[in-house]
Tab-separated table of C-alpha atoms in Angstrom:
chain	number	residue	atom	x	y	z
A	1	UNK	CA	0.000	0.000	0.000
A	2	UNK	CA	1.830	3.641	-1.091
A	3	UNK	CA	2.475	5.185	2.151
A	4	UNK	CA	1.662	9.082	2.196
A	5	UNK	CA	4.098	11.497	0.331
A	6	UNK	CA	4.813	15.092	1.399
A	7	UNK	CA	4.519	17.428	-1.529
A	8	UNK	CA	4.866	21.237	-0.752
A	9	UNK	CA	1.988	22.421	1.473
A	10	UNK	CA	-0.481	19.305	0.651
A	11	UNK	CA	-0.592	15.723	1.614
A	12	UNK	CA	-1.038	12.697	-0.726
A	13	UNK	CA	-1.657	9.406	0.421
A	14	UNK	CA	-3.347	7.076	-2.421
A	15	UNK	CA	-4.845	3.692	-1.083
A	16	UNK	CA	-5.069	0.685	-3.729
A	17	UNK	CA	-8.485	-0.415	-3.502
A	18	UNK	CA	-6.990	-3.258	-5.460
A	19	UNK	CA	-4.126	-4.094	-2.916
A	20	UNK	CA	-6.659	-3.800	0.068
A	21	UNK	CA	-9.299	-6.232	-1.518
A	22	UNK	CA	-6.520	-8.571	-1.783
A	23	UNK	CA	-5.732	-8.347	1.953
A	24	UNK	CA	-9.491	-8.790	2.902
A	25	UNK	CA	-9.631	-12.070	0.426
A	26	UNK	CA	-6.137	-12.934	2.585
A	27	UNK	CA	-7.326	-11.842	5.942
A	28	UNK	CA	-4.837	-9.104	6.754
A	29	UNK	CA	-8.129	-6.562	7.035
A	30	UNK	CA	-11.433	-7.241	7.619
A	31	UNK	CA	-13.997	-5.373	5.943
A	32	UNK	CA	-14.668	-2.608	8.246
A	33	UNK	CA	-10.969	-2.231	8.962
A	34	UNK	CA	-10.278	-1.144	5.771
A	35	UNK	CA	-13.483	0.703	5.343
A	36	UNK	CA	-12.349	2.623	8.604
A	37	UNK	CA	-8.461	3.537	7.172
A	38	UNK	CA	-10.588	5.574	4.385
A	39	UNK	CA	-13.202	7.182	7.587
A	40	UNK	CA	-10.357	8.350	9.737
A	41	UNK	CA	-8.261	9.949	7.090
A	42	UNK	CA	-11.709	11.783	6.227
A	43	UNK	CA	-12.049	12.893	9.359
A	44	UNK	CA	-8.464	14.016	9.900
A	45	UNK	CA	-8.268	15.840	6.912
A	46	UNK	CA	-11.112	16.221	4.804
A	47	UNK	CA	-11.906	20.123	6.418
A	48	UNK	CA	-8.309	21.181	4.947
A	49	UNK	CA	-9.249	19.848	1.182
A	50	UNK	CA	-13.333	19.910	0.631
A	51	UNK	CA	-13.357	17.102	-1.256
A	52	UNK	CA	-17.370	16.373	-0.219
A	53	UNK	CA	-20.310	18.319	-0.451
A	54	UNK	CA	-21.484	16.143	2.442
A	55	UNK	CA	-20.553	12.481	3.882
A	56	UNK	CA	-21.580	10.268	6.466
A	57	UNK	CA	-19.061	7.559	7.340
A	58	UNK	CA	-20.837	6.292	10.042
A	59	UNK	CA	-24.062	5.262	8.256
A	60	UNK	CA	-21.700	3.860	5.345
A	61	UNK	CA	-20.184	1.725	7.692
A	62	UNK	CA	-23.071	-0.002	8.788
A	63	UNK	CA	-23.862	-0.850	5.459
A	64	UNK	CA	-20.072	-2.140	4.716
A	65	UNK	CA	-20.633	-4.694	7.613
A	66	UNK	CA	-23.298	-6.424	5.464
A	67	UNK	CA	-21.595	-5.800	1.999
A	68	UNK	CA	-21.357	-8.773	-0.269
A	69	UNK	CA	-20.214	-8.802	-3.909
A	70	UNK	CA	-16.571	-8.168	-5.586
A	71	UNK	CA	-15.597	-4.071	-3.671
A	72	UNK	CA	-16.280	-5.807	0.125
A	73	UNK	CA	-17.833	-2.769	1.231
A	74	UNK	CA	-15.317	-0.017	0.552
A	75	UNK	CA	-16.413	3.452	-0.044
A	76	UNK	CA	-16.913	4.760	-3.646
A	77	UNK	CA	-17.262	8.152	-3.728
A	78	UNK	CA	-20.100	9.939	-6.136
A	79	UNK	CA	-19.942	13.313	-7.898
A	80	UNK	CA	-22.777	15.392	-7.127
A	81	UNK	CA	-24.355	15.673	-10.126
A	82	UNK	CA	-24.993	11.983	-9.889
A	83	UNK	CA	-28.254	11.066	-8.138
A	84	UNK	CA	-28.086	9.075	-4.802
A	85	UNK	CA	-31.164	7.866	-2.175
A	86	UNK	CA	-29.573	8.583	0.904
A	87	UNK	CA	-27.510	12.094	0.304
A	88	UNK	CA	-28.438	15.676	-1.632
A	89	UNK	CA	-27.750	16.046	-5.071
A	90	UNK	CA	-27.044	20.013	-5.352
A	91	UNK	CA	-25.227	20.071	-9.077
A	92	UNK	CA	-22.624	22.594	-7.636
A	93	UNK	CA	-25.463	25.500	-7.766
A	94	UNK	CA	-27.743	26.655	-5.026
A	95	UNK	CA	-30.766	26.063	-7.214
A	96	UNK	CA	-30.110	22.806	-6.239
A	97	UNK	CA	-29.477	23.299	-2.459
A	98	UNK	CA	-30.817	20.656	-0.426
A	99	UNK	CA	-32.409	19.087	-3.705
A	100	UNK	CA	-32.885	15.179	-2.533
A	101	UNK	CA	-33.816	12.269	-5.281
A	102	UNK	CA	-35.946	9.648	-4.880
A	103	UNK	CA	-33.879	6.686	-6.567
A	104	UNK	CA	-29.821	6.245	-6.773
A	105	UNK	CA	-28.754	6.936	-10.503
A	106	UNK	CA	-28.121	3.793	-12.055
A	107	UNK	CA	-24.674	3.535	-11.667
A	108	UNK	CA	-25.036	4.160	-7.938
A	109	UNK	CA	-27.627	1.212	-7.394
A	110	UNK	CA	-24.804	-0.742	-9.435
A	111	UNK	CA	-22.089	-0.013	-6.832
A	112	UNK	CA	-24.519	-1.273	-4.050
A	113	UNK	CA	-24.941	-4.255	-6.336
A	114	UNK	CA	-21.377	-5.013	-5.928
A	115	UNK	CA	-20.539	-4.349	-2.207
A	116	UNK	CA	-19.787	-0.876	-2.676
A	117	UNK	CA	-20.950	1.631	0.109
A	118	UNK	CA	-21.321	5.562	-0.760
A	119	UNK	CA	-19.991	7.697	2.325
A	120	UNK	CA	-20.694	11.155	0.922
A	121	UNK	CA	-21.001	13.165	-2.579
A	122	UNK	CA	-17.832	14.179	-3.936
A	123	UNK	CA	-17.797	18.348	-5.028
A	124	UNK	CA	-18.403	19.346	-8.805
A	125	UNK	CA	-18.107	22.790	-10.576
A	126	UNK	CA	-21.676	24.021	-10.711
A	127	UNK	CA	-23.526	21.784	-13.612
A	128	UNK	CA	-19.837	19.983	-14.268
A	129	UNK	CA	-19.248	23.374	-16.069
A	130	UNK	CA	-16.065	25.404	-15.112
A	131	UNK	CA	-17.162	27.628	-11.838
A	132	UNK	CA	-15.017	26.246	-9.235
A	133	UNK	CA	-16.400	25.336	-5.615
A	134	UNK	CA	-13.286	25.478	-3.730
A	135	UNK	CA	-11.521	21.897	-3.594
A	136	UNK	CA	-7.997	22.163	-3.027
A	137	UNK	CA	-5.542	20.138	-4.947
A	138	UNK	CA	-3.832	17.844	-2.279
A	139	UNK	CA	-0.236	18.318	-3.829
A	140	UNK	CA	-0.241	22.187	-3.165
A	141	UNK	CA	-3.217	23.831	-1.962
A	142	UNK	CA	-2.486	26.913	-3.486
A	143	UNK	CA	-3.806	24.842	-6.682
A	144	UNK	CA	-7.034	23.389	-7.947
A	145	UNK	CA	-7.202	19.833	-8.181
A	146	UNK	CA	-9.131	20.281	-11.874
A	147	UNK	CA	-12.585	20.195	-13.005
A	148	UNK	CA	-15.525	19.123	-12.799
A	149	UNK	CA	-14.673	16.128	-11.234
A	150	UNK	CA	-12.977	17.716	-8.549
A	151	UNK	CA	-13.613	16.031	-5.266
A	152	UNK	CA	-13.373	12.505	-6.603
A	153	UNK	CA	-9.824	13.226	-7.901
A	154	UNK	CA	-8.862	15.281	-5.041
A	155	UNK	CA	-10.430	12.500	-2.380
A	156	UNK	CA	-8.865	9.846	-4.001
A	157	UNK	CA	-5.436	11.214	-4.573
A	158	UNK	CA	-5.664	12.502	-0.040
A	159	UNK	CA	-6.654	8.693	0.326
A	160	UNK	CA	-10.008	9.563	1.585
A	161	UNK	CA	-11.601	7.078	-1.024
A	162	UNK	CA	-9.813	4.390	-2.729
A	163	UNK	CA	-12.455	4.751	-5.515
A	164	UNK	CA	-14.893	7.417	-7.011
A	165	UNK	CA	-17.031	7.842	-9.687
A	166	UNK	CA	-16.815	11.424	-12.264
A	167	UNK	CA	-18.465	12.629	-15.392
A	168	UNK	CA	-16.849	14.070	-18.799
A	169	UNK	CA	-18.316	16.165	-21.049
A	170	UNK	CA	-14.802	17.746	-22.211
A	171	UNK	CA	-11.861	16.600	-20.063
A	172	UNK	CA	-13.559	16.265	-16.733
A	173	UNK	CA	-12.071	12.748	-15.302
A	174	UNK	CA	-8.657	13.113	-17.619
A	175	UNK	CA	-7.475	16.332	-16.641
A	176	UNK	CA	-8.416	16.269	-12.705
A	177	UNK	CA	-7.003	13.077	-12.283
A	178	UNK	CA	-3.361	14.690	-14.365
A	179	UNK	CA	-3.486	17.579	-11.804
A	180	UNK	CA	-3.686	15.223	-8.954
A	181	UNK	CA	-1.886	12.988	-9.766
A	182	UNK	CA	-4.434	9.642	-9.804
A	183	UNK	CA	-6.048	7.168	-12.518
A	184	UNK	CA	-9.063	8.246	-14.612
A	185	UNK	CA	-11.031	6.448	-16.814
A	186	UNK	CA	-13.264	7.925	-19.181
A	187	UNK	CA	-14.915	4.401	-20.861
A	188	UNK	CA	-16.642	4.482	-24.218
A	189	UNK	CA	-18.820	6.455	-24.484
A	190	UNK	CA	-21.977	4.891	-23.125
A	191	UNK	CA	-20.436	1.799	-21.497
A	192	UNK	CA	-21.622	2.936	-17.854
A	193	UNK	CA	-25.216	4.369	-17.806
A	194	UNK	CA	-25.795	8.274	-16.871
A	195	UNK	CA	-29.869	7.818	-16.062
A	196	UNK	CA	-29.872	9.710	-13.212
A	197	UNK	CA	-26.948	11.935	-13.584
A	198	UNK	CA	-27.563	15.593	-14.481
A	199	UNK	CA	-27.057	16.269	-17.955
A	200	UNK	CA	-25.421	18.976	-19.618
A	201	UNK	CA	-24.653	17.585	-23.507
A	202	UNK	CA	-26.507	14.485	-24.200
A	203	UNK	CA	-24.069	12.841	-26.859
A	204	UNK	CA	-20.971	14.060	-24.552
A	205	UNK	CA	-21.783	12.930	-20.961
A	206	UNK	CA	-19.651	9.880	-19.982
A	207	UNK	CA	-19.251	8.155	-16.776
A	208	UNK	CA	-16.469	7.123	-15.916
A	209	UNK	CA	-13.976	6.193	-13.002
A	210	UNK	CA	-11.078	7.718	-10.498
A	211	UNK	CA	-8.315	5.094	-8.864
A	212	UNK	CA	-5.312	5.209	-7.098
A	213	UNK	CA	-3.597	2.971	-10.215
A	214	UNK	CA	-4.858	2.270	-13.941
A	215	UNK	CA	-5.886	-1.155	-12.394
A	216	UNK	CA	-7.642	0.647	-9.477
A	217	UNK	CA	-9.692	2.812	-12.017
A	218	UNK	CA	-10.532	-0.211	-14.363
A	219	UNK	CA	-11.427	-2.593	-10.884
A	220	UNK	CA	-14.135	-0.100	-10.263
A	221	UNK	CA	-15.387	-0.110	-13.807
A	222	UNK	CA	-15.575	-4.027	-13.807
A	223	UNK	CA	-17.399	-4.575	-10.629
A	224	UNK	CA	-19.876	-2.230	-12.149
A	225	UNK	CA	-20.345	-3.467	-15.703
A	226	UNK	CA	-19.400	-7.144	-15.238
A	227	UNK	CA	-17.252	-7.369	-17.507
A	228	UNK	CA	-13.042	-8.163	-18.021
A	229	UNK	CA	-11.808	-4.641	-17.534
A	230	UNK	CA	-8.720	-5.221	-14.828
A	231	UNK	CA	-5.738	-6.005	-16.889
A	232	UNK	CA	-2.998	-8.163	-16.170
A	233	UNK	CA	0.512	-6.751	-16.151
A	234	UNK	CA	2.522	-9.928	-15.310
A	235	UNK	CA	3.193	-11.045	-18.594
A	236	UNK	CA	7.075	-11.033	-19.869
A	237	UNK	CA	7.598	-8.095	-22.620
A	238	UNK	CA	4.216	-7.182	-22.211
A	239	UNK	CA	5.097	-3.955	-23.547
A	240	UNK	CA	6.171	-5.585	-26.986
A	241	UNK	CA	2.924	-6.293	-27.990
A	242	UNK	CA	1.448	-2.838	-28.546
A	243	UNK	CA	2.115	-0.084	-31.332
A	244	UNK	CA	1.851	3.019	-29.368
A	245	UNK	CA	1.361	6.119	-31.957
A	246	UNK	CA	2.763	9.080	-30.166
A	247	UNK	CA	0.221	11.924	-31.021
A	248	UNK	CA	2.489	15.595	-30.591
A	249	UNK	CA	1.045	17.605	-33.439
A	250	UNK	CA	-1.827	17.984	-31.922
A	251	UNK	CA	-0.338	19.664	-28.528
A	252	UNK	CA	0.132	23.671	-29.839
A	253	UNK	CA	2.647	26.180	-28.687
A	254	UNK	CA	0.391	26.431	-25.253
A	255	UNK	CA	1.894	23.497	-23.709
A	256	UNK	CA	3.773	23.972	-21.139
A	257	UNK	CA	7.908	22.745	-22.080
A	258	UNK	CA	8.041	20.591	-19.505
A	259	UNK	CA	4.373	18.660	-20.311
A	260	UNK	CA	6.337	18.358	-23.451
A	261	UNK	CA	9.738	16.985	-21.838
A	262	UNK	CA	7.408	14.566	-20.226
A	263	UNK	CA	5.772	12.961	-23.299
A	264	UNK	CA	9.154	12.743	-25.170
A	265	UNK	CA	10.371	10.942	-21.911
A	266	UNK	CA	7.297	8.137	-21.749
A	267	UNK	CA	7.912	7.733	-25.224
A	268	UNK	CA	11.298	7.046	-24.675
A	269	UNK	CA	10.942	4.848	-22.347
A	270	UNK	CA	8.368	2.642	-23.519
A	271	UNK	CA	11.333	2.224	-26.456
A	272	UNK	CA	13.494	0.814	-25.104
A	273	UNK	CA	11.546	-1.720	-23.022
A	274	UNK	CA	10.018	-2.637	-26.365
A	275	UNK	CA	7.139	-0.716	-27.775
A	276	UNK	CA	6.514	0.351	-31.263
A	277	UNK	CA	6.479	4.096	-31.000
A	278	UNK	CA	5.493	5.652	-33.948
A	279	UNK	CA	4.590	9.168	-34.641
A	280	UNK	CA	0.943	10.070	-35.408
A	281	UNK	CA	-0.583	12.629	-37.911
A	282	UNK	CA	-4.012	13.070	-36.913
A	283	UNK	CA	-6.283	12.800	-40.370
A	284	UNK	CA	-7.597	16.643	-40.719
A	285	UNK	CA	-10.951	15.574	-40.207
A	286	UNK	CA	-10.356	14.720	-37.354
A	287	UNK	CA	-8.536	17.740	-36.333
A	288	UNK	CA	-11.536	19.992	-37.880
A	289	UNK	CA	-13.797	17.855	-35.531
A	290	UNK	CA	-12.405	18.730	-32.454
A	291	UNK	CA	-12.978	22.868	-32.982
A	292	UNK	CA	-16.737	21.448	-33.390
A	293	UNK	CA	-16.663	19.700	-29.637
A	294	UNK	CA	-18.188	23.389	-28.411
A	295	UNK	CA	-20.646	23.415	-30.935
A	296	UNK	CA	-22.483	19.912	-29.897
A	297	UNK	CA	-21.659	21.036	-26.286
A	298	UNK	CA	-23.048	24.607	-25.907
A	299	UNK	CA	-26.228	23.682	-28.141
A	300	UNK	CA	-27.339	20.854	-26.343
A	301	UNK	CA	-26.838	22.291	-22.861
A	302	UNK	CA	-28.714	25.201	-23.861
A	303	UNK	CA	-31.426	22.673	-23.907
A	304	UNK	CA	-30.946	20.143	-20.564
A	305	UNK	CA	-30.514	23.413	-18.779
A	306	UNK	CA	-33.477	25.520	-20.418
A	307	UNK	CA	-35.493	25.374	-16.916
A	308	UNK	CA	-33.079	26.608	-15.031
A	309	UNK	CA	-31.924	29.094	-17.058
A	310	UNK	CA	-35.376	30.429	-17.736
A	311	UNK	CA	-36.554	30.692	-14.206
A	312	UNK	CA	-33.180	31.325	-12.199
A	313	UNK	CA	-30.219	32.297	-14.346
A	314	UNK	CA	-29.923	34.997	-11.323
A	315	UNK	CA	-28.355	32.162	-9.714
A	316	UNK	CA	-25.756	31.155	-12.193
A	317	UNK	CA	-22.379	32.421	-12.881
A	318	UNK	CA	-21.463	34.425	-15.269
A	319	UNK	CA	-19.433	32.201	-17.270
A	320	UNK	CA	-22.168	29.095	-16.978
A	321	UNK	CA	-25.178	32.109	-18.689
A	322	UNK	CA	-22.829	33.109	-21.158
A	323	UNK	CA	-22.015	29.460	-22.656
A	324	UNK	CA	-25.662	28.314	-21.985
A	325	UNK	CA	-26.591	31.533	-24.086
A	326	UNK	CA	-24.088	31.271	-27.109
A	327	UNK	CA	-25.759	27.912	-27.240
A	328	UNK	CA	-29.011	28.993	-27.718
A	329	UNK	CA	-27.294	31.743	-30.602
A	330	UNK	CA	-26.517	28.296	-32.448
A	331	UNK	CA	-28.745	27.246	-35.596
A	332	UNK	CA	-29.625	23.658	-35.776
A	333	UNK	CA	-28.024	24.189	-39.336
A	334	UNK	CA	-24.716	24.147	-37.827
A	335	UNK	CA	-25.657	21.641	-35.246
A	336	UNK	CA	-26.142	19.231	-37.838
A	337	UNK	CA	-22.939	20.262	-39.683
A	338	UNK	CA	-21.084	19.568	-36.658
A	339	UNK	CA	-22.616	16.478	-36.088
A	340	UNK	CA	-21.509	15.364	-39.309
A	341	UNK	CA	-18.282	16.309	-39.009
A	342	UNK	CA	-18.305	14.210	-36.152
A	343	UNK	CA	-19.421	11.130	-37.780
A	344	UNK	CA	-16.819	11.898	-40.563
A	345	UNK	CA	-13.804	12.029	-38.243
A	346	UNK	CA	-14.593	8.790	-36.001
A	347	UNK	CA	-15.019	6.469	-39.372
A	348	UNK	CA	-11.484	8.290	-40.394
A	349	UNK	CA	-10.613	7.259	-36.896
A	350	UNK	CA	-11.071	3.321	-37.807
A	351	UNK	CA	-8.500	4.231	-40.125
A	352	UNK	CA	-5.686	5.272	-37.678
A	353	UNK	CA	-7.020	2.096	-34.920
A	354	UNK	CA	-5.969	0.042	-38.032
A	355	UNK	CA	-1.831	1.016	-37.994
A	356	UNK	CA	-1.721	1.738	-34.150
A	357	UNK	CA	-3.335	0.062	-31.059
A	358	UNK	CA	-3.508	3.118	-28.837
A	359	UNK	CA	-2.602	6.617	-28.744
A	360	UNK	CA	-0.651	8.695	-26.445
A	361	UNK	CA	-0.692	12.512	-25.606
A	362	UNK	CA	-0.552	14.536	-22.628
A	363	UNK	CA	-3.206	14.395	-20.601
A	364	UNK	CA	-3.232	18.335	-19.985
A	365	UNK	CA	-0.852	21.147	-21.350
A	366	UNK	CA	0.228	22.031	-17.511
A	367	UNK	CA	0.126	21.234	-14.054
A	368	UNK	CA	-2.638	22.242	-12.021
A	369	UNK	CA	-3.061	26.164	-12.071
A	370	UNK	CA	-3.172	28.160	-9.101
A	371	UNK	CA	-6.326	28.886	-7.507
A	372	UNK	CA	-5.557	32.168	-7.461
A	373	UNK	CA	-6.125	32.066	-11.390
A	374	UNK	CA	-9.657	31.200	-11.259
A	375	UNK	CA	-9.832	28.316	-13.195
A	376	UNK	CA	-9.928	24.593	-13.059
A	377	UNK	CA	-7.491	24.392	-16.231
A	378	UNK	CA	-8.229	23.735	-19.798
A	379	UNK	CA	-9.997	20.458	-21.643
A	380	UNK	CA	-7.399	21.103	-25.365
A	381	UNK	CA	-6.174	17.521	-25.112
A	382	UNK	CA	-9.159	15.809	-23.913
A	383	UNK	CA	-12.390	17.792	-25.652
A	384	UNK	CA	-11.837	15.765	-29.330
A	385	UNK	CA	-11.505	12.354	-27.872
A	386	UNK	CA	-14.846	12.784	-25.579
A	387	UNK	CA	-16.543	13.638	-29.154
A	388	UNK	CA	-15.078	10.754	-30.595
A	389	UNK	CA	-16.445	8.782	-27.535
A	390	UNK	CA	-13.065	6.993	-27.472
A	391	UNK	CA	-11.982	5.082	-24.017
A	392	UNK	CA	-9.348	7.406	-22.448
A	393	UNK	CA	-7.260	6.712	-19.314
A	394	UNK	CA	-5.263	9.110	-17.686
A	395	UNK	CA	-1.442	7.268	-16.044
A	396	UNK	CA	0.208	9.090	-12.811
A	397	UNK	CA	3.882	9.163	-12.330
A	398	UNK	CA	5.239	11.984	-14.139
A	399	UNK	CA	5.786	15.082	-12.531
A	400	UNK	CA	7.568	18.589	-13.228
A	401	UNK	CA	10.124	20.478	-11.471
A	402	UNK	CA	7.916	21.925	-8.153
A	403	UNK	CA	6.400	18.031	-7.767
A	404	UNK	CA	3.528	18.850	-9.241
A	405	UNK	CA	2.032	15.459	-10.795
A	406	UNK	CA	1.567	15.718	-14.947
A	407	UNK	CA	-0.328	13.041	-16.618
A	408	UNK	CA	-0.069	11.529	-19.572
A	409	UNK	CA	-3.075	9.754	-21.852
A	410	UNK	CA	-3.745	6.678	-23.566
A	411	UNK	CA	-6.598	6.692	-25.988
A	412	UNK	CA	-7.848	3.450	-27.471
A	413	UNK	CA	-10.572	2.449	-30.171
A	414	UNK	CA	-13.870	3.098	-29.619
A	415	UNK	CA	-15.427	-0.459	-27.828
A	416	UNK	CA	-11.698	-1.934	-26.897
A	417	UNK	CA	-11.825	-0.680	-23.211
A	418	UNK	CA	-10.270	-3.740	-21.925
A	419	UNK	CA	-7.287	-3.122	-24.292
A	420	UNK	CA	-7.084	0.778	-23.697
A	421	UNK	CA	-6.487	0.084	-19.593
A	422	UNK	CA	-4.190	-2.852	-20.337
A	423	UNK	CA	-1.861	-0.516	-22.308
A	424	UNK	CA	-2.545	2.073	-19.967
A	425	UNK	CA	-1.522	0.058	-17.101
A	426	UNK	CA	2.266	-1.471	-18.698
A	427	UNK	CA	2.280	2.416	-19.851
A	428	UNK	CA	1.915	2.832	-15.718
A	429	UNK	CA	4.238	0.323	-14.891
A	430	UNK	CA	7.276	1.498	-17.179
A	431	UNK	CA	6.983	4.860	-15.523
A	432	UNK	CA	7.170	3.777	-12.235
A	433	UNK	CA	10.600	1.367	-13.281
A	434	UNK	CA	11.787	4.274	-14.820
């Protein structure tokens, strides 16, 4: 289990939820013992970060007594924009405040299915849009930990949940999990339901995972779905199996020289234990496609949120009205251009799955930004492959010269999740030798 790391003013502890359910099937922990390492480091520290909108550990606990099924009862954290039984769902606005839902989304009731308990909502950006709500990136908390998704990634990077549940609509599970420093998982699109999470753009919206590890992440996703999604990294020369194409043209003068460093490193790396690393010209369609990502976005939110726009945009923020508004300045001419476009770019996208198994890029052009700055950092590298509804895994282990964690991605064919996270996870691996 990684013991906790000092890293400027913050603390960062990631649990294995993996390595834990191992001890329970060995003995070393019972259930509740290792449901209470997760409550005590809440309590201890959770008032420093704000990593929940609320929690109750004690009620959790009960029900991780009687857990049965493959996660033993430890806690999974859920965004709050996902509906559950027992807490509020508030969407990050105050229209919401106090709002409580009659059913657990479906993914929740899932979790429950498999012996997961739910302590406590993790904290999103009002409507998993961009207005921060104050989460503090455990590595520095001078720093957001990313958005929208940012008290799962925060939580489980402190070690306050060894597993958590986001949403992404642009980069919303990639890029928080980069900043902190933890595996995210953003499936294909569609592969975990979203009835009963808030929507915001209805052909964007995935659900999607937060781990310690790649295999942590994908554990989650399994006991959830059912199906072979843990990979298995024991295999000699695993490594020599996969061509890896090494997508840099599409990174821009914004990224930050040592993001840059980092990718050139991995690359490296993955070399000389074997991989075939070959350098990737996105097809311009495909390019083109991603400047349309805003287009599908803004125009379909402009919709999901037409209530509460039209009866309390008083309550919004400023940037949330304006987006929601240039959505509604958007003909359904161009909608349907966009669209297209779409549809043009992921058959070209067959195309490049045919020469390489899995792409990688940064997972963000920085480390986290300062809070100071106002933002929860910006979705360039992940926006085009959440329109493509490709599966997307974020791998920790990189980090730049303050300590500050920097992720890099691995994006697979649409449908070949269990391939994506096992090249993600020997990705992980060769970091963390090197």
């Amino acid at each position: 289990m990684p013991a906790a790391t000092d890293h400027g003013k913050g603390l960062v502890a990631p649990i294995s939820g993996q390595a834990l359910l191992q001890d329970i099937k060995k003995g070393t922990f019972s259930q509740t013992e290792a449901f209470d390492l997760f409550a005590e480091r809440a309590e201890a520290i959770e008032s420093t970060l704000g990593c929940f909108t609320c929690r109750d550990f004690d009620q959790a606990r009960i029900a991780a007594i009687a857990a049965k099924g493959p996660l033993h009862g430890l806690p999974v954290g859920v965004k709050d924009i996902i509906d559950t039984l027992n807490f509020p769902t508030e969407h990050g606005s105050p229209i919401y405040r106090g709002f409580q839902s009659l059913a657990d989304a479906s993914v929740v009731a899932l979790v429950k299915r498999a012996g997961g308990t739910v302590p406590g909502k993790t904290v999103t950006t009002e409507f998993a849009y961009f207005q921060p709500r104050g989460t503090k990136n455990p590595h520095d908390l001078e720093r957001t930990p990313g958005g929208s998704s940012s008290g799962s990634a925060a939580a489980v990077a402190a070690g306050l949940l060894p597993f958590a549940l986001g949403t992404q609509t642009g980069g919303s599970i990639v890029r928080p999990a980069s900043y902190c420093g933890v595996a995210g998982y953003k499936p294909t699109f569609g592969l975990l339901p979203t009835t009963g999470v808030k929507p915001f753009s209805i052909s964007l919206d995935t659900v999607g995972t937060f781990g310690a590890t790649v295999p942590d992440a994908a554990l989650l996703a399994e006991a959830i779905t059912g199906r072979k999604l843990v990979p298995d990294t024991t295999a000699p020369d695993v490594l020599k199996r996969w061509r890896i194409g090494l997508c840099d043209d599409y990174m821009g003068s914004e990224t930050h020289a040592e993001v840059a460093q980092a990718l050139a490193s991995t690359a490296e790396t993955l070399a000389k234990q074997g991989a075939d690393i070959t350098p990737l010209l996105l097809p311009t369609i495909v390019q083109q496609a991603g400047e349309q990502h805003q287009t599908v976005q803004n125009f379909e939110a402009w919709r999901a949120l037409a209530s509460e726009y039209d009866h309390n945009r008083e309550q919004m923020s400023p940037v949330l009205v304006e987006t929601l508004e240039s959505g509604g300045r958007i003909s359904i001419e161009e909608y349907d251009g966009a669209r297209q476009t779409v549809k043009q770019a992921r058959l070209a996208l067959l195309d490049v799955f045919e020469n390489v198994d899995a792409i990688l890029m940064p997972s963000a052009t920085s480390a986290a930004p300062l809070l100071s700055d106002g933002t929860t950092g910006r979705p360039v590298f992940n926006r085009l492959w959440t329109l493509m509804g490709n599966p997307t895994v974020n791998i920790p282990g990189r980090i730049d010269s303050k300590g500050m964690p920097l992720g890099m991605q691995i994006i697979g064919p649409a449908a070949e999740d269990t391939r994506t996270l096992a090249i993600a996870a020997v990705v992980e691996q060769a970091i963390s030798q090197h």
